[in-house]
mmCIF file of C-alpha atoms in Angstrom:
data_model
loop_
_atom_site.group_PDB
_atom_site.id
_atom_site.type_symbol
_atom_site.label_atom_id
_atom_site.label_comp_id
_atom_site.label_asym_id
_atom_site.label_seq_id
_atom_site.Cartn_x
_atom_site.Cartn_y
_atom_site.Cartn_z
ATOM 1 C CA MET A 1 123.309 168.521 97.170
ATOM 2 C CA GLY A 2 126.405 169.260 99.210
ATOM 3 C CA ARG A 3 127.727 172.478 100.640
ATOM 4 C CA PHE A 4 128.373 175.246 98.128
ATOM 5 C CA LYS A 5 131.828 176.814 97.997
ATOM 6 C CA ALA A 6 132.680 180.096 96.347
ATOM 7 C CA SER A 7 135.429 179.735 93.775
ATOM 8 C CA ALA A 8 138.397 182.088 93.705
ATOM 9 C CA GLY A 9 137.936 185.328 91.831
ATOM 10 C CA VAL A 10 134.131 185.073 91.637
ATOM 11 C CA THR A 11 132.107 188.080 92.717
ATOM 12 C CA ILE A 12 128.761 187.063 94.208
ATOM 13 C CA ALA A 13 126.035 189.691 94.136
ATOM 14 C CA VAL A 14 123.376 189.269 96.818
ATOM 15 C CA GLY A 15 121.911 192.766 97.022
ATOM 16 C CA VAL A 16 122.840 196.405 97.064
ATOM 17 C CA GLY A 17 121.669 197.242 100.579
ATOM 18 C CA ALA A 18 122.390 195.800 103.999
ATOM 19 C CA TRP A 19 120.583 194.780 107.147
ATOM 20 C CA MET A 20 122.291 196.583 110.004
ATOM 21 C CA VAL A 21 122.146 194.786 113.356
ATOM 22 C CA GLN A 22 123.407 197.088 116.082
ATOM 23 C CA GLY A 23 124.226 195.071 119.146
ATOM 24 C CA CYS A 24 125.697 195.461 122.603
ATOM 25 C CA LEU A 25 129.318 194.773 123.518
ATOM 26 C CA GLY A 26 129.771 191.517 125.295
ATOM 27 C CA ILE A 27 132.100 188.690 126.293
ATOM 28 C CA GLY A 28 130.816 185.493 124.750
ATOM 29 C CA GLU A 29 131.757 182.062 123.484
ATOM 30 C CA ASP A 30 134.158 183.586 120.970
ATOM 31 C CA GLY A 31 136.730 184.413 123.655
ATOM 32 C CA GLY A 32 135.911 188.058 124.259
ATOM 33 C CA LYS A 33 135.267 189.424 120.799
ATOM 34 C CA ARG A 34 132.530 191.994 120.314
ATOM 35 C CA GLY A 35 129.203 190.990 118.890
ATOM 36 C CA VAL A 36 125.481 190.589 119.339
ATOM 37 C CA LEU A 37 123.288 187.700 120.477
ATOM 38 C CA VAL A 38 121.459 186.103 117.547
ATOM 39 C CA LYS A 39 118.669 183.561 117.989
ATOM 40 C CA PRO A 40 117.880 181.452 114.902
ATOM 41 C CA GLN A 41 114.249 180.514 114.315
ATOM 42 C CA LEU A 42 112.856 177.982 111.836
ATOM 43 C CA VAL A 43 109.466 179.227 110.660
ATOM 44 C CA ARG A 44 107.086 177.439 108.305
ATOM 45 C CA ALA A 45 105.347 179.922 106.016
ATOM 46 C CA GLU A 46 101.927 179.481 104.454
ATOM 47 C CA GLY A 47 100.400 181.029 101.361
ATOM 48 C CA LYS A 48 96.713 181.769 100.863
ATOM 49 C CA ALA A 49 95.402 179.806 97.884
ATOM 50 C CA ALA A 50 94.316 181.807 94.864
ATOM 51 C CA SER A 51 90.725 181.426 93.675
ATOM 52 C CA HIS A 52 91.823 179.657 90.491
ATOM 53 C CA ALA A 53 94.340 177.332 92.162
ATOM 54 C CA ALA A 54 92.188 174.392 91.029
ATOM 55 C CA VAL A 55 94.214 174.524 87.819
ATOM 56 C CA SER A 56 96.988 172.798 89.743
ATOM 57 C CA VAL A 57 94.829 169.906 90.919
ATOM 58 C CA GLY A 58 91.962 169.909 88.462
ATOM 59 C CA SER A 59 91.360 167.936 85.300
ATOM 60 C CA ALA A 60 94.235 166.562 83.274
ATOM 61 C CA ALA A 61 92.946 168.479 80.271
ATOM 62 C CA ALA A 62 93.282 171.743 82.176
ATOM 63 C CA LYS A 63 96.852 170.793 83.077
ATOM 64 C CA LYS A 64 97.722 170.081 79.497
ATOM 65 C CA SER A 65 96.313 173.353 78.212
ATOM 66 C CA ALA A 66 98.336 175.311 80.788
ATOM 67 C CA SER A 67 101.599 173.402 80.371
ATOM 68 C CA PRO A 68 103.752 173.496 77.244
ATOM 69 C CA GLY A 69 105.043 170.023 76.435
ATOM 70 C CA ALA A 70 102.703 168.198 78.842
ATOM 71 C CA THR A 71 101.284 164.847 77.758
ATOM 72 C CA LEU A 72 98.469 162.771 79.236
ATOM 73 C CA ASP A 73 98.921 159.201 80.398
ATOM 74 C CA PRO A 74 96.354 157.466 82.639
ATOM 75 C CA ASP A 75 99.023 155.000 83.789
ATOM 76 C CA LEU A 76 101.159 157.706 85.389
ATOM 77 C CA HIS A 77 100.315 157.225 89.049
ATOM 78 C CA TRP A 78 102.401 159.841 90.798
ATOM 79 C CA SER A 79 101.470 162.865 92.856
ATOM 80 C CA SER A 80 102.945 165.725 94.877
ATOM 81 C CA GLN A 81 99.690 166.113 96.783
ATOM 82 C CA VAL A 82 101.093 164.320 99.827
ATOM 83 C CA ALA A 83 99.364 165.467 103.015
ATOM 84 C CA ILE A 84 102.300 165.640 105.438
ATOM 85 C CA THR A 85 101.394 165.327 109.110
ATOM 86 C CA SER A 86 104.976 164.976 110.336
ATOM 87 C CA LEU A 87 108.346 165.815 108.803
ATOM 88 C CA LYS A 88 111.447 165.440 110.934
ATOM 89 C CA VAL A 89 114.787 166.636 109.544
ATOM 90 C CA PRO A 90 118.108 166.546 111.428
ATOM 91 C CA ILE A 91 119.773 169.951 111.854
ATOM 92 C CA LYS A 92 123.274 169.848 113.311
ATOM 93 C CA GLN A 93 124.577 173.317 112.576
ATOM 94 C CA ILE A 94 123.434 176.710 111.339
ATOM 95 C CA SER A 95 126.131 179.254 110.601
ATOM 96 C CA LEU A 96 126.558 182.659 108.987
ATOM 97 C CA HIS A 97 129.319 183.219 106.402
ATOM 98 C CA ASN A 98 130.928 186.203 104.735
ATOM 99 C CA ALA A 99 131.142 186.602 100.962
ATOM 100 C CA ALA A 100 134.612 185.032 100.705
ATOM 101 C CA PHE A 101 133.645 182.057 102.906
ATOM 102 C CA ASP A 102 136.746 182.616 105.058
ATOM 103 C CA HIS A 103 134.858 183.694 108.182
ATOM 104 C CA GLU A 104 131.825 182.129 109.839
ATOM 105 C CA ALA A 105 129.720 182.398 112.982
ATOM 106 C CA ASP A 106 127.778 179.465 114.400
ATOM 107 C CA ILE A 107 124.296 180.406 115.566
ATOM 108 C CA TYR A 108 123.070 176.841 116.241
ATOM 109 C CA ILE A 109 124.855 173.607 117.149
ATOM 110 C CA CYS A 110 123.477 170.122 117.836
ATOM 111 C CA SER A 111 126.211 167.588 118.531
ATOM 112 C CA GLY A 112 123.963 164.546 118.900
ATOM 113 C CA SER A 113 123.029 161.734 116.539
ATOM 114 C CA ASN A 114 120.773 161.991 113.479
ATOM 115 C CA ASP A 115 117.727 161.098 115.587
ATOM 116 C CA ALA A 116 118.686 163.342 118.505
ATOM 117 C CA CYS A 117 119.043 166.374 116.222
ATOM 118 C CA GLN A 118 115.767 165.940 114.329
ATOM 119 C CA VAL A 119 113.472 168.962 114.160
ATOM 120 C CA GLU A 120 109.724 168.728 113.479
ATOM 121 C CA MET A 121 109.051 170.924 110.455
ATOM 122 C CA ALA A 122 105.343 170.214 110.013
ATOM 123 C CA GLY A 123 104.269 172.100 113.095
ATOM 124 C CA THR A 124 102.145 175.210 113.425
ATOM 125 C CA ALA A 125 102.726 177.811 110.751
ATOM 126 C CA PHE A 126 104.706 180.948 111.683
ATOM 127 C CA GLN A 127 105.860 179.481 114.987
ATOM 128 C CA ASP A 128 109.505 178.765 115.795
ATOM 129 C CA ALA A 129 110.252 175.054 115.304
ATOM 130 C CA LEU A 130 113.858 175.223 116.496
ATOM 131 C CA ASN A 131 113.653 176.692 120.026
ATOM 132 C CA ALA A 132 117.356 177.486 119.960
ATOM 133 C CA THR A 133 119.503 179.272 122.521
ATOM 134 C CA PRO A 134 120.898 182.625 121.317
ATOM 135 C CA ARG A 135 124.588 182.653 120.383
ATOM 136 C CA ARG A 136 126.942 185.594 120.152
ATOM 137 C CA VAL A 137 127.936 186.642 116.639
ATOM 138 C CA GLU A 138 131.155 188.565 116.098
ATOM 139 C CA MET A 139 131.029 191.951 114.416
ATOM 140 C CA GLY A 140 131.327 191.871 110.656
ATOM 141 C CA GLU A 141 129.362 191.405 107.453
ATOM 142 C CA TYR A 142 127.650 188.110 106.613
ATOM 143 C CA ASN A 143 126.245 187.181 103.209
ATOM 144 C CA TYR A 144 125.189 183.551 103.511
ATOM 145 C CA VAL A 145 123.582 181.127 105.929
ATOM 146 C CA PHE A 146 124.624 177.470 105.935
ATOM 147 C CA VAL A 147 122.462 174.638 107.312
ATOM 148 C CA ARG A 148 124.245 171.372 108.099
ATOM 149 C CA THR A 149 122.180 168.173 108.279
ATOM 150 C CA CYS A 150 124.952 165.619 108.868
ATOM 151 C CA ASP A 151 128.691 165.286 109.377
ATOM 152 C CA ASP A 152 130.791 165.367 106.223
ATOM 153 C CA SER A 153 132.064 161.855 106.957
ATOM 154 C CA GLU A 154 128.481 160.542 106.814
ATOM 155 C CA GLY A 155 127.690 161.951 103.360
ATOM 156 C CA SER A 156 123.925 161.677 103.829
ATOM 157 C CA TYR A 157 121.188 161.993 106.427
ATOM 158 C CA HIS A 158 117.773 160.504 107.172
ATOM 159 C CA SER A 159 114.477 162.372 107.478
ATOM 160 C CA THR A 160 111.170 160.816 108.479
ATOM 161 C CA VAL A 161 107.850 161.548 106.768
ATOM 162 C CA THR A 162 104.338 160.662 107.912
ATOM 163 C CA GLY A 163 101.332 161.363 105.713
ATOM 164 C CA SER A 164 98.936 160.179 103.019
ATOM 165 C CA VAL A 165 98.312 160.534 99.276
ATOM 166 C CA ASN A 166 95.648 159.564 96.744
ATOM 167 C CA LEU A 167 96.842 157.396 93.855
ATOM 168 C CA ASP A 168 94.833 155.346 91.355
ATOM 169 C CA GLY A 169 91.573 156.012 93.210
ATOM 170 C CA LYS A 170 92.888 154.798 96.578
ATOM 171 C CA THR A 171 94.233 156.480 99.696
ATOM 172 C CA TRP A 172 97.766 155.396 100.505
ATOM 173 C CA THR A 173 99.350 156.088 103.894
ATOM 174 C CA THR A 174 103.017 156.044 104.758
ATOM 175 C CA ASN A 175 104.100 152.713 106.209
ATOM 176 C CA THR A 176 107.389 152.094 107.988
ATOM 177 C CA ALA A 177 107.759 148.591 106.534
ATOM 178 C CA SER A 178 106.363 148.961 103.002
ATOM 179 C CA VAL A 179 106.726 152.741 102.321
ATOM 180 C CA LEU A 180 103.054 153.095 101.221
ATOM 181 C CA ASP A 181 100.023 150.976 102.054
ATOM 182 C CA THR A 182 96.254 151.227 101.619
ATOM 183 C CA VAL A 183 95.793 150.066 105.210
ATOM 184 C CA GLY A 184 96.373 152.673 107.913
ATOM 185 C CA PRO A 185 97.197 154.207 110.237
ATOM 186 C CA ALA A 186 100.103 156.187 108.815
ATOM 187 C CA THR A 187 103.516 155.425 110.316
ATOM 188 C CA PRO A 188 106.852 157.211 109.687
ATOM 189 C CA VAL A 189 108.949 156.414 106.610
ATOM 190 C CA SER A 190 112.681 157.076 106.685
ATOM 191 C CA ILE A 191 114.181 158.742 103.602
ATOM 192 C CA ARG A 192 117.908 159.081 102.996
ATOM 193 C CA SER A 193 119.071 162.305 101.370
ATOM 194 C CA ASP A 194 122.515 162.809 99.825
ATOM 195 C CA GLY A 195 124.725 165.675 100.948
ATOM 196 C CA CYS A 196 125.267 167.193 104.371
ATOM 197 C CA GLY A 197 124.265 170.807 103.950
ATOM 198 C CA ARG A 198 123.068 173.652 101.780
ATOM 199 C CA THR A 199 124.122 177.292 101.616
ATOM 200 C CA TYR A 200 121.659 180.106 101.018
ATOM 201 C CA PRO A 201 122.269 183.770 100.136
ATOM 202 C CA LEU A 202 120.854 186.486 102.351
ATOM 203 C CA PRO A 203 118.702 189.067 100.520
ATOM 204 C CA HIS A 204 121.120 191.776 101.711
ATOM 205 C CA PRO A 205 124.410 191.532 103.610
ATOM 206 C CA LEU A 206 123.880 191.233 107.358
ATOM 207 C CA ARG A 207 126.150 193.711 109.169
ATOM 208 C CA ILE A 208 126.758 193.200 112.872
ATOM 209 C CA THR A 209 127.940 196.314 114.718
ATOM 210 C CA ASP A 210 128.521 197.051 118.409
ATOM 211 C CA THR A 211 126.771 200.394 118.839
ATOM 212 C CA LEU A 212 123.470 199.686 120.581
ATOM 213 C CA GLY A 213 120.900 196.919 120.757
ATOM 214 C CA ALA A 214 120.082 193.556 122.265
ATOM 215 C CA GLU A 215 119.212 190.033 121.172
ATOM 216 C CA VAL A 216 117.824 189.678 117.634
ATOM 217 C CA ASP A 217 115.795 186.905 116.026
ATOM 218 C CA PHE A 218 117.097 185.565 112.713
ATOM 219 C CA LYS A 219 114.127 183.925 110.979
ATOM 220 C CA LEU A 220 114.657 181.106 108.504
ATOM 221 C CA TYR A 221 111.484 180.603 106.469
ATOM 222 C CA PHE A 222 110.589 177.374 104.702
ATOM 223 C CA ASP A 223 107.598 175.771 102.975
ATOM 224 C CA ILE A 224 106.676 172.066 103.029
ATOM 225 C CA GLU A 225 103.707 172.283 100.640
ATOM 226 C CA GLU A 226 104.280 169.763 97.822
ATOM 227 C CA LEU A 227 107.696 168.962 99.276
ATOM 228 C CA ALA A 228 107.085 165.198 99.134
ATOM 229 C CA TYR A 229 105.788 163.138 96.224
ATOM 230 C CA ALA A 230 104.731 159.526 95.910
ATOM 231 C CA ALA A 231 104.282 157.059 93.064
ATOM 232 C CA LEU A 232 103.104 153.548 92.321
ATOM 233 C CA GLY A 233 106.150 151.771 90.968
ATOM 234 C CA SER A 234 106.180 151.232 87.207
ATOM 235 C CA ARG A 235 108.440 151.729 84.215
ATOM 236 C CA LYS A 236 106.649 155.000 83.503
ATOM 237 C CA THR A 237 107.197 156.463 86.971
ATOM 238 C CA SER A 238 110.842 155.347 87.222
ATOM 239 C CA GLY A 239 112.023 158.821 86.132
ATOM 240 C CA ALA A 240 110.722 160.299 89.399
ATOM 241 C CA TRP A 241 112.877 157.969 91.504
ATOM 242 C CA THR A 242 116.360 159.143 92.505
ATOM 243 C CA PRO A 243 119.065 157.227 94.424
ATOM 244 C CA GLY A 244 119.104 159.967 97.062
ATOM 245 C CA ASN A 245 115.893 161.476 98.489
ATOM 246 C CA CYS A 246 113.635 158.466 97.780
ATOM 247 C CA SER A 247 112.503 155.553 99.938
ATOM 248 C CA GLY A 248 111.717 152.273 98.224
ATOM 249 C CA ASP A 249 113.366 150.458 95.341
ATOM 250 C CA ARG A 250 113.826 151.924 91.891
ATOM 251 C CA PRO A 251 111.022 150.647 89.631
ATOM 252 C CA ALA A 252 112.003 147.959 87.142
ATOM 253 C CA GLU A 253 112.555 149.029 83.531
ATOM 254 C CA THR A 254 109.859 146.589 82.429
ATOM 255 C CA ASP A 255 106.076 146.592 82.350
ATOM 256 C CA ALA A 256 105.945 144.481 85.508
ATOM 257 C CA PRO A 257 104.542 146.433 88.501
ATOM 258 C CA SER A 258 106.983 147.481 91.220
ATOM 259 C CA PRO A 259 106.440 148.500 94.848
ATOM 260 C CA PRO A 260 105.403 152.117 95.495
ATOM 261 C CA PHE A 261 107.964 154.718 96.517
ATOM 262 C CA LEU A 262 108.068 158.026 98.372
ATOM 263 C CA CYS A 263 110.478 160.920 97.748
ATOM 264 C CA ILE A 264 111.195 164.260 99.322
ATOM 265 C CA GLY A 265 112.787 167.500 98.137
ATOM 266 C CA TYR A 266 114.924 169.865 100.196
ATOM 267 C CA PRO A 267 113.011 172.185 102.574
ATOM 268 C CA ASP A 268 115.091 175.143 101.382
ATOM 269 C CA ILE A 269 115.110 178.198 103.623
ATOM 270 C CA SER A 270 115.299 181.968 103.201
ATOM 271 C CA GLY A 271 116.626 184.000 106.129
ATOM 272 C CA ILE A 272 116.075 187.536 107.347
ATOM 273 C CA ILE A 273 115.887 189.614 110.524
ATOM 274 C CA ASP A 274 112.400 191.117 110.432
ATOM 275 C CA ALA A 275 109.609 191.327 113.002
ATOM 276 C CA ALA A 276 106.602 190.782 110.692
ATOM 277 C CA PRO A 277 105.812 187.314 109.256
ATOM 278 C CA ALA A 278 107.000 186.647 105.722
ATOM 279 C CA VAL A 279 104.585 186.477 102.789
ATOM 280 C CA LEU A 280 104.777 183.387 100.574
ATOM 281 C CA GLU A 281 103.940 183.400 96.869
ATOM 282 C CA ARG A 282 103.841 180.105 94.995
ATOM 283 C CA TYR A 283 103.814 179.525 91.225
ATOM 284 C CA ARG A 284 103.409 176.451 89.038
ATOM 285 C CA ILE A 285 105.962 176.429 86.225
ATOM 286 C CA ASN A 286 105.120 174.433 83.076
ATOM 287 C CA GLY A 287 102.853 172.184 85.113
ATOM 288 C CA GLY A 288 105.795 170.216 86.510
ATOM 289 C CA ALA A 289 107.622 172.497 88.933
ATOM 290 C CA THR A 290 106.741 174.672 91.907
ATOM 291 C CA MET A 291 108.522 177.920 92.642
ATOM 292 C CA GLY A 292 108.085 179.542 96.032
ATOM 293 C CA LEU A 293 109.057 183.150 96.742
ATOM 294 C CA PHE A 294 109.322 184.767 100.181
ATOM 295 C CA PHE A 295 108.743 188.472 100.797
ATOM 296 C CA THR A 296 108.728 190.708 103.852
ATOM 297 C CA ALA A 297 105.464 192.368 104.870
ATOM 298 C CA ASP A 298 106.617 195.530 103.060
ATOM 299 C CA ASP A 299 107.363 193.492 99.914
ATOM 300 C CA LEU A 300 111.132 193.089 100.028
ATOM 301 C CA ALA A 301 112.148 189.867 98.267
ATOM 302 C CA ILE A 302 113.826 187.482 100.717
ATOM 303 C CA GLY A 303 114.550 184.441 98.540
ATOM 304 C CA GLY A 304 112.926 181.322 97.184
ATOM 305 C CA TYR A 305 113.094 177.723 96.039
ATOM 306 C CA THR A 306 112.156 175.405 93.189
ATOM 307 C CA ARG A 307 110.949 171.819 93.505
ATOM 308 C CA ARG A 308 109.536 169.117 91.278
ATOM 309 C CA PHE A 309 105.767 168.715 90.995
ATOM 310 C CA PHE A 310 103.865 165.619 89.863
ATOM 311 C CA THR A 311 100.209 165.326 88.863
ATOM 312 C CA GLU A 312 98.581 161.954 88.383
ATOM 313 C CA GLY A 313 98.002 161.240 84.714
ATOM 314 C CA VAL A 314 100.220 164.068 83.468
ATOM 315 C CA ASP A 315 103.812 163.980 82.238
ATOM 316 C CA ALA A 316 105.053 167.586 82.215
ATOM 317 C CA ASN A 317 108.320 168.682 80.628
ATOM 318 C CA THR A 318 109.572 171.651 82.665
ATOM 319 C CA GLY A 319 112.807 172.212 80.743
ATOM 320 C CA PHE A 320 114.943 172.504 83.909
ATOM 321 C CA GLN A 321 115.861 170.570 87.032
ATOM 322 C CA ALA A 322 113.643 172.041 89.747
ATOM 323 C CA ILE A 323 115.753 170.936 92.703
ATOM 324 C CA MET A 324 117.774 174.065 93.510
ATOM 325 C CA PRO A 325 117.224 177.061 95.784
ATOM 326 C CA LEU A 326 117.168 180.450 94.095
ATOM 327 C CA ARG A 327 120.377 182.474 94.142
ATOM 328 C CA ASN A 328 118.787 185.864 93.597
ATOM 329 C CA VAL A 329 115.253 187.232 93.730
ATOM 330 C CA SER A 330 115.070 190.999 93.330
ATOM 331 C CA LYS A 331 112.596 193.612 92.166
ATOM 332 C CA ASN A 332 112.860 195.407 88.845
ATOM 333 C CA PRO A 333 111.828 199.099 88.646
ATOM 334 C CA ASP A 334 108.499 198.123 87.031
ATOM 335 C CA GLY A 335 107.582 195.734 89.878
ATOM 336 C CA THR A 336 108.465 192.528 88.047
ATOM 337 C CA LEU A 337 111.122 190.214 89.452
ATOM 338 C CA TYR A 338 114.581 189.136 88.427
ATOM 339 C CA VAL A 339 114.662 185.433 89.335
ATOM 340 C CA ASP A 340 117.924 183.515 89.164
ATOM 341 C CA GLY A 341 118.727 179.976 90.290
ATOM 342 C CA TYR A 342 122.136 178.528 91.058
ATOM 343 C CA GLY A 343 124.085 176.913 88.264
ATOM 344 C CA PRO A 344 124.285 173.128 87.883
ATOM 345 C CA PRO A 345 126.994 171.238 89.811
ATOM 346 C CA PRO A 346 129.917 171.738 89.909
ATOM 347 C CA ASN A 347 129.347 175.314 88.698
ATOM 348 C CA ALA A 348 126.763 176.401 91.261
ATOM 349 C CA TYR A 349 128.491 179.714 91.948
ATOM 350 C CA ASP A 350 129.313 180.625 88.357
ATOM 351 C CA LEU A 351 127.157 183.693 87.723
ATOM 352 C CA ASP A 352 127.125 182.976 83.988
ATOM 353 C CA LYS A 353 125.288 179.720 84.636
ATOM 354 C CA SER A 354 121.844 179.106 86.067
ATOM 355 C CA VAL A 355 119.358 176.250 86.004
ATOM 356 C CA PHE A 356 116.483 178.763 85.844
ATOM 357 C CA ARG A 357 116.839 182.461 85.027
ATOM 358 C CA VAL A 358 114.013 184.878 84.179
ATOM 359 C CA PRO A 359 115.007 188.577 83.978
ATOM 360 C CA VAL A 360 111.377 189.764 83.981
ATOM 361 C CA PHE A 361 109.088 187.473 86.002
ATOM 362 C CA GLN A 362 105.540 188.731 86.467
ATOM 363 C CA ARG A 363 103.762 188.166 89.790
ATOM 364 C CA ALA A 364 100.607 186.843 88.094
ATOM 365 C CA ASP A 365 99.584 184.209 85.560
ATOM 366 C CA HIS A 366 101.766 184.765 82.526
ATOM 367 C CA SER A 367 103.959 183.204 79.862
ATOM 368 C CA GLY A 368 107.554 183.957 78.985
ATOM 369 C CA SER A 369 110.934 182.378 78.451
ATOM 370 C CA PHE A 370 113.766 181.343 80.744
ATOM 371 C CA SER A 371 117.377 180.395 80.195
ATOM 372 C CA ALA A 372 118.845 177.205 81.619
ATOM 373 C CA THR A 373 122.355 175.793 81.766
ATOM 374 C CA ALA A 374 122.421 172.036 81.251
ATOM 375 C CA GLU A 375 124.441 169.870 83.610
ATOM 376 C CA GLY A 376 127.252 168.069 81.832
ATOM 377 C CA THR A 377 127.372 170.071 78.587
ATOM 378 C CA MET A 378 127.089 173.426 80.412
ATOM 379 C CA GLU A 379 125.236 174.718 77.373
ATOM 380 C CA THR A 380 122.780 177.539 78.084
ATOM 381 C CA THR A 381 119.563 177.565 76.047
ATOM 382 C CA SER A 382 116.220 179.358 76.106
ATOM 383 C CA HIS A 383 112.913 177.641 76.902
ATOM 384 C CA PRO A 384 109.258 178.764 76.999
ATOM 385 C CA TYR A 385 107.280 178.624 80.223
ATOM 386 C CA GLU A 386 103.780 179.126 81.558
ATOM 387 C CA ALA A 387 103.462 180.362 85.150
ATOM 388 C CA VAL A 388 100.267 179.966 87.173
ATOM 389 C CA ARG A 389 100.100 181.863 90.450
ATOM 390 C CA LEU A 390 98.826 179.565 93.213
ATOM 391 C CA THR A 391 98.686 182.053 96.090
ATOM 392 C CA HIS A 392 97.639 185.657 96.558
#
């Protein structure tokens, strides 16, 4: 997915409060304007598995009973249980933007090639993976953070994944030449992803002032659990293959076997300036999607993501495209959450449209309904869902 742009006349709500960063006056790279030094950090979050998380990887019958619309098929050899040992993603720019997208501040720049700008995202949890130099940010209010992964002229970028997965009773490892192989050791697989950047809302506007302070750390949290999925190529698994984000050929639309393939979602981030590590909550939606939610240590919602989830032998109908970051995650007075995803392209910023919207989302196992706007028709309809909490 490419860079989001706010359309004219659209009001974008990202929170009622603000994070106030009070910094020192200084002469910096912006030619003498006032501001504060901001150091971006990429931090991989982890969630502690709930005691009943076996529902997500247990028997197919358990999956079916917990997932409306799920069907069983022993020939569906696909899985999101890819054990990632290395994930390298190019990051060329990180910038802050105001609500109107007419002012920005770069907080990270890498001017090298795709390979030179790759960042290892499978490192130690809660440690900074970026190791960036602080950059001065001009005074003002910022509502969004933008992460660029390639130049606009390129249109796509390449990540590399190393890991293993169990399919059809065998252990498959990533293989540079054949994507997946039953003979190890695992070697990196390159995956091309369409688009050159994604824009994420901040939980509250970030206000930079010049009263008093020093360098601040701006933490960008992400989660790589179940980010990649793999499949043995067949007509039945062809629906999991996409022209962008997958390595290997699209399976043939016949019963003849095809080579295996490996795909990856977007490691969507949620940013905040806060000293304590973020808390990650993960939920399985209708057996075929994962939703991750980030919170501060004192339980302020930071943001979240959705991604596709595949279980071997199970075909789950989620009712929405789980490929988008969440536009808004906020607490209701009763402690439940208002969860809202972006709209489908090209209406991502239309607040009347959302690929996944739940006004009252419970932070526990529960059932409910969500509204979803379909790409193409732009029709919004209601769908049932079952949510299983995977972390606590």
